[in-house]
Amino acid sequence: MITVFGVPIQALLGQLLVGLINGSFYAMLSLGLAIIFGMLRIINFAHGALYMLGAFVGYLMLAHLGIGYWAALVLAPLTVAIFGMVIERLALSRLYRVDPLYGLLFTFGLALVIEGSFRYYFGVSGQPYPTPKALAGGTNLGFMFLPNYRAWVVVASLIVCTATWFLIERTKLGAYLRASTENATLVQAFGVNVPVLLTVTYGIGCALAALAGIMAAPVYQVSPLMGSNIIIVVFAVVVVGGMGSILGAIVTGYALGLVEGLTKVFYPEASNTVIFVIMAIVLLVRPAGLFGRDA
Amino acid sequence: MRGTEKALVALGVLALVVAPFFFYPVFVMSMLCFALFAAAFNLLLGYTGLLSFGHAAFFGGAAYFTAHSVKVWGVPPELGLLIGMAGAALLGLIMGLLAIRRQGIYFAMVTLALSQMFFFFCLQAPFTHGEDGIQGVPRGHLLGFIDLYVPLNMYYFVLAVFLIGVFAIWRIVNSPFGMILRSIRENEPRAISLGYGVGRYKLAAFVMSAALAGLAGGLKSLVFQFATLTDVTWQMSGEVILMTLLGGIGTMVGPIVGAGLVIALQNSLATSQFPVTVVTGAIFMICVLVFRRGIVGEVIAFAKRYGSR
């Protein structure tokens, strides 16, 4: 058997794959957080709850309406995006003029309400979500067994991240968004409807979280607590990457997922904390974050 | 105004002195612990303008330190509290050194992440006994002769610690040092240009706030005679923010009122099936949208308007 530093290569590759999967979710979530923060100057604490909501909408669609995975992949993010846009119109839009900390506190309250309600109705135990038939089973690569669904998650999240990056950096809508981040008043003076742009941005961020959630549903179980466990890690990812850049958020997400996977192989006790340790080191060495522009 | 304030404070203290004859002492004691916790938190948020999302680490951490030192090392309760406080201060120094490197929203996220790291430490460290927590913590004898197992003795001990803690916060806030903290909250670049080493002041405020939160946590472990993981979770950090926000950020009495209300609410919902987090979350949202000054803040604003007319 081939070993690397005394660890069987199969175990190493297996954990690296798990790390890559987690990294995919970190990347999609921190990407959404970065987009929302860039435009709205609000840290969306409800991001974890929206991720959970995406998974649950998918689960409920399957359980009650018989809507399968592929349709849910579109419908769940859409539902959550609409929910998010209503919240933005009704509440968040009133908080743009006050200290950004209030946005954090409001979305924190929102997260508590969403998670509390789901815990009340569904309990804390997870609900299984079947892997779609087309992606069941796995492929033997010779040196390891690769479950098809997991490969799909990695590929799909890469596509989604690239598409979002393209949308923001290379399209006209993206140009409006970036311009509003720099100077909203001026953009409005050119006749762009900035408030609508803000609503749409929040919707896109929410949709990304929900998409991550429905993609995560077959990998993990659908549980009301799945969001609160991941959101703090994603915050650390965002601090490490710096929210200044879209690309930074994506790269940091995948990288930290991989690091976490590696830690599980070589020093399992620290696998929960390794991302926070990296965050502390980055704060000491480069307080603005790896890709951040300002402190 | 000063006369009325003094009268109100005297009335409040009197109410707390007679409270155990009307309410279940443990209930009032838990209110006092959380009130001190919230007041300590407010020293940082209300008077320095730093939102820490990781104060549970100091509260729950100190609860572990005090419980461990009293139970395993057999130290007297007053020394146990000091050990808890010292531990929380040290923890605050480490977290503070890292967190003050970023500002505003990042500061909140960094403190949250660091306290989550501490949570995992508590989950795995042997002395905390993981999910079980430290149970059967002895209350012991205060100064060697006051038996704290007598409910009223314990109550007045807790009340005394609470009053000392709040007095310390009041002294800090109204000292020249407190004035500098407020100037940092109002306008940090200007404080820097006036020649103040803002970083050191922030760190000092962070450590003091952590130490006092630790005092509250240690006290709580003596009251309930256990220390568990609940007190180091991020939900606890959120709870203390809610207490402060509901009562009034940046007011002396606000956090105390907020803590009392939140604990009373949790107590009344504890027996029902209704999930507490939904209610606390909803209060959060309403506070942020409708009255950001909090209950006491609104009352003060109203009194000012009324007084100036």
PDB file of N, CA, C and O in Angstrom, chain A residues 37 43 45 91 95 98 100-102 104-106 108-110 112-113 116-117 120 228 232 235 239 243 269 272-273 276-277 279-280 283-284 287-289, chain B residues 51 53 98 101-102 104-106 108-110 112-114 116-117 120 124 234 238 241 245 249 273-275 277-278 280-282 284-285 288-289 292:
ATOM      1  N   PHE A  37     -22.118  41.937   1.088  1.00  0.00           N
ATOM      2  CA  PHE A  37     -21.396  42.965   1.835  1.00  0.00           C
ATOM      3  C   PHE A  37     -20.912  44.075   0.910  1.00  0.00           C
ATOM      4  O   PHE A  37     -20.999  45.256   1.245  1.00  0.00           O
ATOM      5  N   ILE A  43     -23.337  42.540   6.860  1.00  0.00           N
ATOM      6  CA  ILE A  43     -22.889  41.166   7.003  1.00  0.00           C
ATOM      7  C   ILE A  43     -24.118  40.320   7.259  1.00  0.00           C
ATOM      8  O   ILE A  43     -24.839  40.510   8.227  1.00  0.00           O
ATOM      9  N   PHE A  45     -25.786  37.653   8.606  1.00  0.00           N
ATOM     10  CA  PHE A  45     -25.666  36.570   9.570  1.00  0.00           C
ATOM     11  C   PHE A  45     -26.668  35.461   9.257  1.00  0.00           C
ATOM     12  O   PHE A  45     -26.499  34.307   9.656  1.00  0.00           O
ATOM     13  N   ALA A  91     -37.279  45.271   5.511  1.00  0.00           N
ATOM     14  CA  ALA A  91     -36.504  45.571   6.718  1.00  0.00           C
ATOM     15  C   ALA A  91     -35.099  46.092   6.426  1.00  0.00           C
ATOM     16  O   ALA A  91     -34.741  47.185   6.856  1.00  0.00           O
ATOM     17  N   LEU A  95     -32.106  49.919   7.048  1.00  0.00           N
ATOM     18  CA  LEU A  95     -30.919  49.919   7.907  1.00  0.00           C
ATOM     19  C   LEU A  95     -29.670  50.419   7.190  1.00  0.00           C
ATOM     20  O   LEU A  95     -28.590  50.432   7.766  1.00  0.00           O
ATOM     21  N   VAL A  98     -27.948  53.487   8.967  1.00  0.00           N
ATOM     22  CA  VAL A  98     -27.421  53.393  10.331  1.00  0.00           C
ATOM     23  C   VAL A  98     -26.151  52.544  10.337  1.00  0.00           C
ATOM     24  O   VAL A  98     -25.750  51.979   9.322  1.00  0.00           O
ATOM     25  N   PRO A 100     -23.473  49.809  10.325  1.00  0.00           N
ATOM     26  CA  PRO A 100     -23.595  48.466   9.728  1.00  0.00           C
ATOM     27  C   PRO A 100     -23.780  47.354  10.762  1.00  0.00           C
ATOM     28  O   PRO A 100     -24.266  46.277  10.427  1.00  0.00           O
ATOM     29  N   LEU A 101     -23.401  47.645  12.012  1.00  0.00           N
ATOM     30  CA  LEU A 101     -23.553  46.609  13.031  1.00  0.00           C
ATOM     31  C   LEU A 101     -25.016  46.226  13.225  1.00  0.00           C
ATOM     32  O   LEU A 101     -25.338  45.092  13.557  1.00  0.00           O
ATOM     33  N   TYR A 102     -25.921  47.184  12.990  1.00  0.00           N
ATOM     34  CA  TYR A 102     -27.341  46.876  13.159  1.00  0.00           C
ATOM     35  C   TYR A 102     -27.812  45.871  12.120  1.00  0.00           C
ATOM     36  O   TYR A 102     -28.694  45.061  12.379  1.00  0.00           O
ATOM     37  N   LEU A 104     -25.991  43.469  10.972  1.00  0.00           N
ATOM     38  CA  LEU A 104     -25.519  42.190  11.509  1.00  0.00           C
ATOM     39  C   LEU A 104     -26.495  41.683  12.574  1.00  0.00           C
ATOM     40  O   LEU A 104     -26.884  40.512  12.580  1.00  0.00           O
ATOM     41  N   LEU A 105     -26.918  42.591  13.458  1.00  0.00           N
ATOM     42  CA  LEU A 105     -27.801  42.179  14.552  1.00  0.00           C
ATOM     43  C   LEU A 105     -29.170  41.783  14.022  1.00  0.00           C
ATOM     44  O   LEU A 105     -29.774  40.811  14.484  1.00  0.00           O
ATOM     45  N   PHE A 106     -29.666  42.525  13.030  1.00  0.00           N
ATOM     46  CA  PHE A 106     -30.980  42.180  12.477  1.00  0.00           C
ATOM     47  C   PHE A 106     -30.947  40.797  11.839  1.00  0.00           C
ATOM     48  O   PHE A 106     -31.807  39.959  12.091  1.00  0.00           O
ATOM     49  N   PHE A 108     -28.927  38.464  12.434  1.00  0.00           N
ATOM     50  CA  PHE A 108     -28.738  37.466  13.482  1.00  0.00           C
ATOM     51  C   PHE A 108     -30.098  37.063  14.060  1.00  0.00           C
ATOM     52  O   PHE A 108     -30.392  35.875  14.233  1.00  0.00           O
ATOM     53  N   GLY A 109     -30.932  38.074  14.331  1.00  0.00           N
ATOM     54  CA  GLY A 109     -32.279  37.790  14.830  1.00  0.00           C
ATOM     55  C   GLY A 109     -33.071  36.970  13.831  1.00  0.00           C
ATOM     56  O   GLY A 109     -33.771  36.007  14.196  1.00  0.00           O
ATOM     57  N   LEU A 110     -32.946  37.331  12.559  1.00  0.00           N
ATOM     58  CA  LEU A 110     -33.637  36.601  11.492  1.00  0.00           C
ATOM     59  C   LEU A 110     -33.205  35.125  11.489  1.00  0.00           C
ATOM     60  O   LEU A 110     -34.036  34.211  11.394  1.00  0.00           O
ATOM     61  N   LEU A 112     -32.057  33.417  13.972  1.00  0.00           N
ATOM     62  CA  LEU A 112     -32.622  32.732  15.154  1.00  0.00           C
ATOM     63  C   LEU A 112     -34.068  32.340  14.904  1.00  0.00           C
ATOM     64  O   LEU A 112     -34.497  31.235  15.253  1.00  0.00           O
ATOM     65  N   VAL A 113     -34.839  33.251  14.290  1.00  0.00           N
ATOM     66  CA  VAL A 113     -36.253  32.967  14.048  1.00  0.00           C
ATOM     67  C   VAL A 113     -36.404  31.803  13.068  1.00  0.00           C
ATOM     68  O   VAL A 113     -37.165  30.852  13.319  1.00  0.00           O
ATOM     69  N   GLY A 116     -35.034  28.580  14.709  1.00  0.00           N
ATOM     70  CA  GLY A 116     -35.905  28.192  15.816  1.00  0.00           C
ATOM     71  C   GLY A 116     -37.197  27.569  15.321  1.00  0.00           C
ATOM     72  O   GLY A 116     -37.652  26.542  15.839  1.00  0.00           O
ATOM     73  N   SER A 117     -37.811  28.173  14.289  1.00  0.00           N
ATOM     74  CA  SER A 117     -39.078  27.638  13.769  1.00  0.00           C
ATOM     75  C   SER A 117     -38.870  26.251  13.177  1.00  0.00           C
ATOM     76  O   SER A 117     -39.684  25.345  13.407  1.00  0.00           O
ATOM     77  N   TYR A 120     -38.457  23.735  15.777  1.00  0.00           N
ATOM     78  CA  TYR A 120     -39.731  23.463  16.436  1.00  0.00           C
ATOM     79  C   TYR A 120     -40.545  22.444  15.642  1.00  0.00           C
ATOM     80  O   TYR A 120     -41.134  21.525  16.187  1.00  0.00           O
ATOM     81  N   SER A 228     -26.206  26.866  11.207  1.00  0.00           N
ATOM     82  CA  SER A 228     -25.487  27.569  12.273  1.00  0.00           C
ATOM     83  C   SER A 228     -24.112  26.962  12.472  1.00  0.00           C
ATOM     84  O   SER A 228     -23.202  27.616  12.962  1.00  0.00           O
ATOM     85  N   ILE A 232     -20.214  30.187  11.037  1.00  0.00           N
ATOM     86  CA  ILE A 232     -19.091  30.785  11.755  1.00  0.00           C
ATOM     87  C   ILE A 232     -17.784  30.459  11.037  1.00  0.00           C
ATOM     88  O   ILE A 232     -16.890  31.297  10.921  1.00  0.00           O
ATOM     89  N   PHE A 235     -17.553  32.763   8.213  1.00  0.00           N
ATOM     90  CA  PHE A 235     -17.086  34.080   8.668  1.00  0.00           C
ATOM     91  C   PHE A 235     -15.563  34.105   8.749  1.00  0.00           C
ATOM     92  O   PHE A 235     -14.927  35.064   8.320  1.00  0.00           O
ATOM     93  N   VAL A 239     -12.904  36.443   6.803  1.00  0.00           N
ATOM     94  CA  VAL A 239     -11.872  37.266   7.435  1.00  0.00           C
ATOM     95  C   VAL A 239     -10.504  36.948   6.826  1.00  0.00           C
ATOM     96  O   VAL A 239      -9.695  37.837   6.571  1.00  0.00           O
ATOM     97  N   MET A 243     -12.995  40.688   2.270  1.00  0.00           N
ATOM     98  CA  MET A 243     -14.201  40.712   1.453  1.00  0.00           C
ATOM     99  C   MET A 243     -14.066  41.614   0.246  1.00  0.00           C
ATOM    100  O   MET A 243     -15.017  41.812  -0.487  1.00  0.00           O
ATOM    101  N   GLU A 269      -7.641  15.978  15.958  1.00  0.00           N
ATOM    102  CA  GLU A 269      -8.141  16.762  17.091  1.00  0.00           C
ATOM    103  C   GLU A 269      -8.324  18.225  16.714  1.00  0.00           C
ATOM    104  O   GLU A 269      -9.153  18.920  17.289  1.00  0.00           O
ATOM    105  N   ASN A 272     -11.511  20.782  13.807  1.00  0.00           N
ATOM    106  CA  ASN A 272     -12.562  21.775  14.038  1.00  0.00           C
ATOM    107  C   ASN A 272     -12.025  23.194  14.118  1.00  0.00           C
ATOM    108  O   ASN A 272     -12.737  24.146  13.856  1.00  0.00           O
ATOM    109  N   THR A 273     -10.779  23.299  14.566  1.00  0.00           N
ATOM    110  CA  THR A 273     -10.267  24.622  14.898  1.00  0.00           C
ATOM    111  C   THR A 273      -9.247  25.153  13.899  1.00  0.00           C
ATOM    112  O   THR A 273      -8.895  26.317  13.957  1.00  0.00           O
ATOM    113  N   PHE A 276      -9.868  28.466  12.274  1.00  0.00           N
ATOM    114  CA  PHE A 276      -9.772  29.613  13.183  1.00  0.00           C
ATOM    115  C   PHE A 276      -8.316  29.939  13.492  1.00  0.00           C
ATOM    116  O   PHE A 276      -7.952  31.109  13.638  1.00  0.00           O
ATOM    117  N   VAL A 277      -7.490  28.889  13.595  1.00  0.00           N
ATOM    118  CA  VAL A 277      -6.064  29.118  13.845  1.00  0.00           C
ATOM    119  C   VAL A 277      -5.451  29.868  12.666  1.00  0.00           C
ATOM    120  O   VAL A 277      -4.703  30.838  12.845  1.00  0.00           O
ATOM    121  N   MET A 279      -7.018  31.767  10.678  1.00  0.00           N
ATOM    122  CA  MET A 279      -7.534  33.137  10.741  1.00  0.00           C
ATOM    123  C   MET A 279      -6.684  33.980  11.687  1.00  0.00           C
ATOM    124  O   MET A 279      -6.309  35.113  11.358  1.00  0.00           O
ATOM    125  N   ALA A 280      -6.358  33.416  12.857  1.00  0.00           N
ATOM    126  CA  ALA A 280      -5.556  34.157  13.837  1.00  0.00           C
ATOM    127  C   ALA A 280      -4.187  34.499  13.249  1.00  0.00           C
ATOM    128  O   ALA A 280      -3.703  35.623  13.398  1.00  0.00           O
ATOM    129  N   LEU A 283      -4.480  37.251  10.734  1.00  0.00           N
ATOM    130  CA  LEU A 283      -4.692  38.537  11.398  1.00  0.00           C
ATOM    131  C   LEU A 283      -3.378  39.113  11.909  1.00  0.00           C
ATOM    132  O   LEU A 283      -3.175  40.329  11.906  1.00  0.00           O
ATOM    133  N   LEU A 284      -2.479  38.230  12.370  1.00  0.00           N
ATOM    134  CA  LEU A 284      -1.198  38.712  12.890  1.00  0.00           C
ATOM    135  C   LEU A 284      -0.294  39.182  11.762  1.00  0.00           C
ATOM    136  O   LEU A 284       0.387  40.190  11.870  1.00  0.00           O
ATOM    137  N   PRO A 287      -3.275  41.799   8.518  1.00  0.00           N
ATOM    138  CA  PRO A 287      -4.587  42.077   9.115  1.00  0.00           C
ATOM    139  C   PRO A 287      -5.693  42.331   8.089  1.00  0.00           C
ATOM    140  O   PRO A 287      -6.862  42.097   8.384  1.00  0.00           O
ATOM    141  N   ALA A 288      -5.367  42.801   6.904  1.00  0.00           N
ATOM    142  CA  ALA A 288      -6.420  43.127   5.935  1.00  0.00           C
ATOM    143  C   ALA A 288      -6.966  41.885   5.247  1.00  0.00           C
ATOM    144  O   ALA A 288      -7.895  41.975   4.453  1.00  0.00           O
ATOM    145  N   GLY A 289      -6.409  40.723   5.529  1.00  0.00           N
ATOM    146  CA  GLY A 289      -6.835  39.516   4.832  1.00  0.00           C
ATOM    147  C   GLY A 289      -5.960  39.278   3.618  1.00  0.00           C
ATOM    148  O   GLY A 289      -5.300  40.189   3.129  1.00  0.00           O
TER     149      GLY A 289
ATOM    150  N   LEU B  51     -18.298  45.977  18.994  1.00  0.00           N
ATOM    151  CA  LEU B  51     -19.258  44.880  19.138  1.00  0.00           C
ATOM    152  C   LEU B  51     -18.502  43.562  19.167  1.00  0.00           C
ATOM    153  O   LEU B  51     -17.976  43.117  18.154  1.00  0.00           O
ATOM    154  N   PHE B  53     -18.666  39.621  19.446  1.00  0.00           N
ATOM    155  CA  PHE B  53     -19.630  38.525  19.296  1.00  0.00           C
ATOM    156  C   PHE B  53     -19.070  37.272  19.954  1.00  0.00           C
ATOM    157  O   PHE B  53     -19.429  36.167  19.601  1.00  0.00           O
ATOM    158  N   LEU B  98      -5.707  39.996  19.014  1.00  0.00           N
ATOM    159  CA  LEU B  98      -5.996  39.634  17.623  1.00  0.00           C
ATOM    160  C   LEU B  98      -7.123  40.484  17.056  1.00  0.00           C
ATOM    161  O   LEU B  98      -7.039  40.987  15.938  1.00  0.00           O
ATOM    162  N   ARG B 101      -7.029  44.224  15.710  1.00  0.00           N
ATOM    163  CA  ARG B 101      -6.357  44.485  14.439  1.00  0.00           C
ATOM    164  C   ARG B 101      -7.352  44.777  13.323  1.00  0.00           C
ATOM    165  O   ARG B 101      -6.967  45.245  12.263  1.00  0.00           O
ATOM    166  N   ARG B 102      -8.608  44.470  13.536  1.00  0.00           N
ATOM    167  CA  ARG B 102      -9.637  44.802  12.546  1.00  0.00           C
ATOM    168  C   ARG B 102     -10.720  45.650  13.200  1.00  0.00           C
ATOM    169  O   ARG B 102     -10.857  45.664  14.424  1.00  0.00           O
ATOM    170  N   GLY B 104     -14.864  47.451  13.227  1.00  0.00           N
ATOM    171  CA  GLY B 104     -16.287  47.352  12.858  1.00  0.00           C
ATOM    172  C   GLY B 104     -16.763  45.929  12.743  1.00  0.00           C
ATOM    173  O   GLY B 104     -16.626  45.120  13.649  1.00  0.00           O
ATOM    174  N   ILE B 105     -17.303  45.639  11.560  1.00  0.00           N
ATOM    175  CA  ILE B 105     -17.944  44.380  11.314  1.00  0.00           C
ATOM    176  C   ILE B 105     -16.948  43.203  11.385  1.00  0.00           C
ATOM    177  O   ILE B 105     -17.266  42.123  11.857  1.00  0.00           O
ATOM    178  N   TYR B 106     -15.702  43.463  10.953  1.00  0.00           N
ATOM    179  CA  TYR B 106     -14.681  42.412  11.014  1.00  0.00           C
ATOM    180  C   TYR B 106     -14.354  42.073  12.464  1.00  0.00           C
ATOM    181  O   TYR B 106     -14.102  40.925  12.801  1.00  0.00           O
ATOM    182  N   ALA B 108     -16.364  42.085  14.924  1.00  0.00           N
ATOM    183  CA  ALA B 108     -17.410  41.184  15.397  1.00  0.00           C
ATOM    184  C   ALA B 108     -17.159  39.760  14.903  1.00  0.00           C
ATOM    185  O   ALA B 108     -17.260  38.790  15.659  1.00  0.00           O
ATOM    186  N   MET B 109     -16.792  39.620  13.628  1.00  0.00           N
ATOM    187  CA  MET B 109     -16.597  38.279  13.071  1.00  0.00           C
ATOM    188  C   MET B 109     -15.381  37.595  13.670  1.00  0.00           C
ATOM    189  O   MET B 109     -15.391  36.391  13.917  1.00  0.00           O
ATOM    190  N   VAL B 110     -14.310  38.375  13.917  1.00  0.00           N
ATOM    191  CA  VAL B 110     -13.099  37.790  14.492  1.00  0.00           C
ATOM    192  C   VAL B 110     -13.378  37.286  15.908  1.00  0.00           C
ATOM    193  O   VAL B 110     -13.001  36.166  16.269  1.00  0.00           O
ATOM    194  N   LEU B 112     -16.187  36.414  17.131  1.00  0.00           N
ATOM    195  CA  LEU B 112     -17.070  35.240  17.023  1.00  0.00           C
ATOM    196  C   LEU B 112     -16.263  33.986  16.700  1.00  0.00           C
ATOM    197  O   LEU B 112     -16.413  32.938  17.343  1.00  0.00           O
ATOM    198  N   ALA B 113     -15.375  34.105  15.723  1.00  0.00           N
ATOM    199  CA  ALA B 113     -14.592  32.936  15.317  1.00  0.00           C
ATOM    200  C   ALA B 113     -13.666  32.476  16.438  1.00  0.00           C
ATOM    201  O   ALA B 113     -13.538  31.284  16.704  1.00  0.00           O
ATOM    202  N   LEU B 114     -13.041  33.444  17.129  1.00  0.00           N
ATOM    203  CA  LEU B 114     -12.124  33.060  18.211  1.00  0.00           C
ATOM    204  C   LEU B 114     -12.872  32.400  19.358  1.00  0.00           C
ATOM    205  O   LEU B 114     -12.378  31.448  19.970  1.00  0.00           O
ATOM    206  N   GLN B 116     -15.571  30.694  19.058  1.00  0.00           N
ATOM    207  CA  GLN B 116     -15.957  29.362  18.594  1.00  0.00           C
ATOM    208  C   GLN B 116     -14.783  28.396  18.741  1.00  0.00           C
ATOM    209  O   GLN B 116     -14.959  27.229  19.099  1.00  0.00           O
ATOM    210  N   MET B 117     -13.577  28.932  18.512  1.00  0.00           N
ATOM    211  CA  MET B 117     -12.378  28.127  18.702  1.00  0.00           C
ATOM    212  C   MET B 117     -12.277  27.712  20.171  1.00  0.00           C
ATOM    213  O   MET B 117     -11.961  26.567  20.490  1.00  0.00           O
ATOM    214  N   PHE B 120     -14.604  24.861  20.956  1.00  0.00           N
ATOM    215  CA  PHE B 120     -14.078  23.538  20.602  1.00  0.00           C
ATOM    216  C   PHE B 120     -13.000  23.098  21.590  1.00  0.00           C
ATOM    217  O   PHE B 120     -12.879  21.918  21.895  1.00  0.00           O
ATOM    218  N   GLN B 124     -13.158  19.646  23.989  1.00  0.00           N
ATOM    219  CA  GLN B 124     -12.162  18.577  23.947  1.00  0.00           C
ATOM    220  C   GLN B 124     -11.250  18.526  25.171  1.00  0.00           C
ATOM    221  O   GLN B 124     -10.691  17.478  25.472  1.00  0.00           O
ATOM    222  N   TRP B 234     -21.962  30.274  20.946  1.00  0.00           N
ATOM    223  CA  TRP B 234     -22.176  31.589  20.337  1.00  0.00           C
ATOM    224  C   TRP B 234     -23.585  32.095  20.607  1.00  0.00           C
ATOM    225  O   TRP B 234     -23.827  33.291  20.578  1.00  0.00           O
ATOM    226  N   GLY B 238     -24.789  35.853  21.656  1.00  0.00           N
ATOM    227  CA  GLY B 238     -25.919  36.569  21.069  1.00  0.00           C
ATOM    228  C   GLY B 238     -26.882  37.050  22.139  1.00  0.00           C
ATOM    229  O   GLY B 238     -27.406  38.155  22.064  1.00  0.00           O
ATOM    230  N   ILE B 241     -25.818  40.213  23.812  1.00  0.00           N
ATOM    231  CA  ILE B 241     -26.031  41.358  22.922  1.00  0.00           C
ATOM    232  C   ILE B 241     -27.498  41.777  22.991  1.00  0.00           C
ATOM    233  O   ILE B 241     -27.821  42.959  23.087  1.00  0.00           O
ATOM    234  N   LEU B 245     -28.957  45.352  23.962  1.00  0.00           N
ATOM    235  CA  LEU B 245     -29.702  46.086  22.939  1.00  0.00           C
ATOM    236  C   LEU B 245     -31.121  46.404  23.424  1.00  0.00           C
ATOM    237  O   LEU B 245     -31.610  47.519  23.247  1.00  0.00           O
ATOM    238  N   ILE B 249     -28.212  50.302  24.703  1.00  0.00           N
ATOM    239  CA  ILE B 249     -26.760  50.331  24.549  1.00  0.00           C
ATOM    240  C   ILE B 249     -26.232  51.672  25.045  1.00  0.00           C
ATOM    241  O   ILE B 249     -26.815  52.714  24.751  1.00  0.00           O
ATOM    242  N   GLN B 273     -44.064  24.788  25.213  1.00  0.00           N
ATOM    243  CA  GLN B 273     -43.409  24.118  24.084  1.00  0.00           C
ATOM    244  C   GLN B 273     -42.768  25.123  23.135  1.00  0.00           C
ATOM    245  O   GLN B 273     -41.937  24.776  22.318  1.00  0.00           O
ATOM    246  N   PHE B 274     -43.195  26.368  23.259  1.00  0.00           N
ATOM    247  CA  PHE B 274     -42.797  27.361  22.269  1.00  0.00           C
ATOM    248  C   PHE B 274     -41.284  27.600  22.305  1.00  0.00           C
ATOM    249  O   PHE B 274     -40.703  27.763  23.374  1.00  0.00           O
ATOM    250  N   PRO B 275     -40.609  27.591  21.141  1.00  0.00           N
ATOM    251  CA  PRO B 275     -39.154  27.748  21.146  1.00  0.00           C
ATOM    252  C   PRO B 275     -38.721  29.161  21.512  1.00  0.00           C
ATOM    253  O   PRO B 275     -39.211  30.140  20.957  1.00  0.00           O
ATOM    254  N   THR B 277     -35.813  30.573  21.045  1.00  0.00           N
ATOM    255  CA  THR B 277     -34.990  31.288  20.064  1.00  0.00           C
ATOM    256  C   THR B 277     -35.843  32.103  19.099  1.00  0.00           C
ATOM    257  O   THR B 277     -35.429  33.163  18.658  1.00  0.00           O
ATOM    258  N   VAL B 278     -37.032  31.614  18.778  1.00  0.00           N
ATOM    259  CA  VAL B 278     -37.900  32.357  17.867  1.00  0.00           C
ATOM    260  C   VAL B 278     -38.276  33.694  18.497  1.00  0.00           C
ATOM    261  O   VAL B 278     -38.231  34.744  17.849  1.00  0.00           O
ATOM    262  N   THR B 280     -36.639  35.304  21.013  1.00  0.00           N
ATOM    263  CA  THR B 280     -35.483  36.194  21.137  1.00  0.00           C
ATOM    264  C   THR B 280     -35.104  36.776  19.781  1.00  0.00           C
ATOM    265  O   THR B 280     -34.784  37.956  19.679  1.00  0.00           O
ATOM    266  N   GLY B 281     -35.159  35.947  18.743  1.00  0.00           N
ATOM    267  CA  GLY B 281     -34.851  36.441  17.402  1.00  0.00           C
ATOM    268  C   GLY B 281     -35.795  37.554  16.986  1.00  0.00           C
ATOM    269  O   GLY B 281     -35.373  38.580  16.440  1.00  0.00           O
ATOM    270  N   ALA B 282     -37.089  37.362  17.272  1.00  0.00           N
ATOM    271  CA  ALA B 282     -38.076  38.374  16.895  1.00  0.00           C
ATOM    272  C   ALA B 282     -37.833  39.673  17.660  1.00  0.00           C
ATOM    273  O   ALA B 282     -37.914  40.764  17.084  1.00  0.00           O
ATOM    274  N   PHE B 284     -34.984  40.730  18.762  1.00  0.00           N
ATOM    275  CA  PHE B 284     -33.815  41.309  18.096  1.00  0.00           C
ATOM    276  C   PHE B 284     -34.237  42.167  16.912  1.00  0.00           C
ATOM    277  O   PHE B 284     -33.850  43.326  16.763  1.00  0.00           O
ATOM    278  N   MET B 285     -35.047  41.556  16.027  1.00  0.00           N
ATOM    279  CA  MET B 285     -35.431  42.248  14.801  1.00  0.00           C
ATOM    280  C   MET B 285     -36.239  43.501  15.115  1.00  0.00           C
ATOM    281  O   MET B 285     -36.020  44.559  14.509  1.00  0.00           O
ATOM    282  N   VAL B 288     -33.970  46.311  16.559  1.00  0.00           N
ATOM    283  CA  VAL B 288     -33.116  46.941  15.555  1.00  0.00           C
ATOM    284  C   VAL B 288     -33.948  47.857  14.662  1.00  0.00           C
ATOM    285  O   VAL B 288     -33.533  48.958  14.305  1.00  0.00           O
ATOM    286  N   LEU B 289     -35.160  47.425  14.309  1.00  0.00           N
ATOM    287  CA  LEU B 289     -35.963  48.204  13.374  1.00  0.00           C
ATOM    288  C   LEU B 289     -36.649  49.380  14.056  1.00  0.00           C
ATOM    289  O   LEU B 289     -36.714  50.470  13.497  1.00  0.00           O
ATOM    290  N   ARG B 292     -33.833  51.413  18.453  1.00  0.00           N
ATOM    291  CA  ARG B 292     -32.421  51.077  18.571  1.00  0.00           C
ATOM    292  C   ARG B 292     -31.825  51.590  19.871  1.00  0.00           C
ATOM    293  O   ARG B 292     -30.769  51.144  20.290  1.00  0.00           O
TER     294      ARG B 292
END
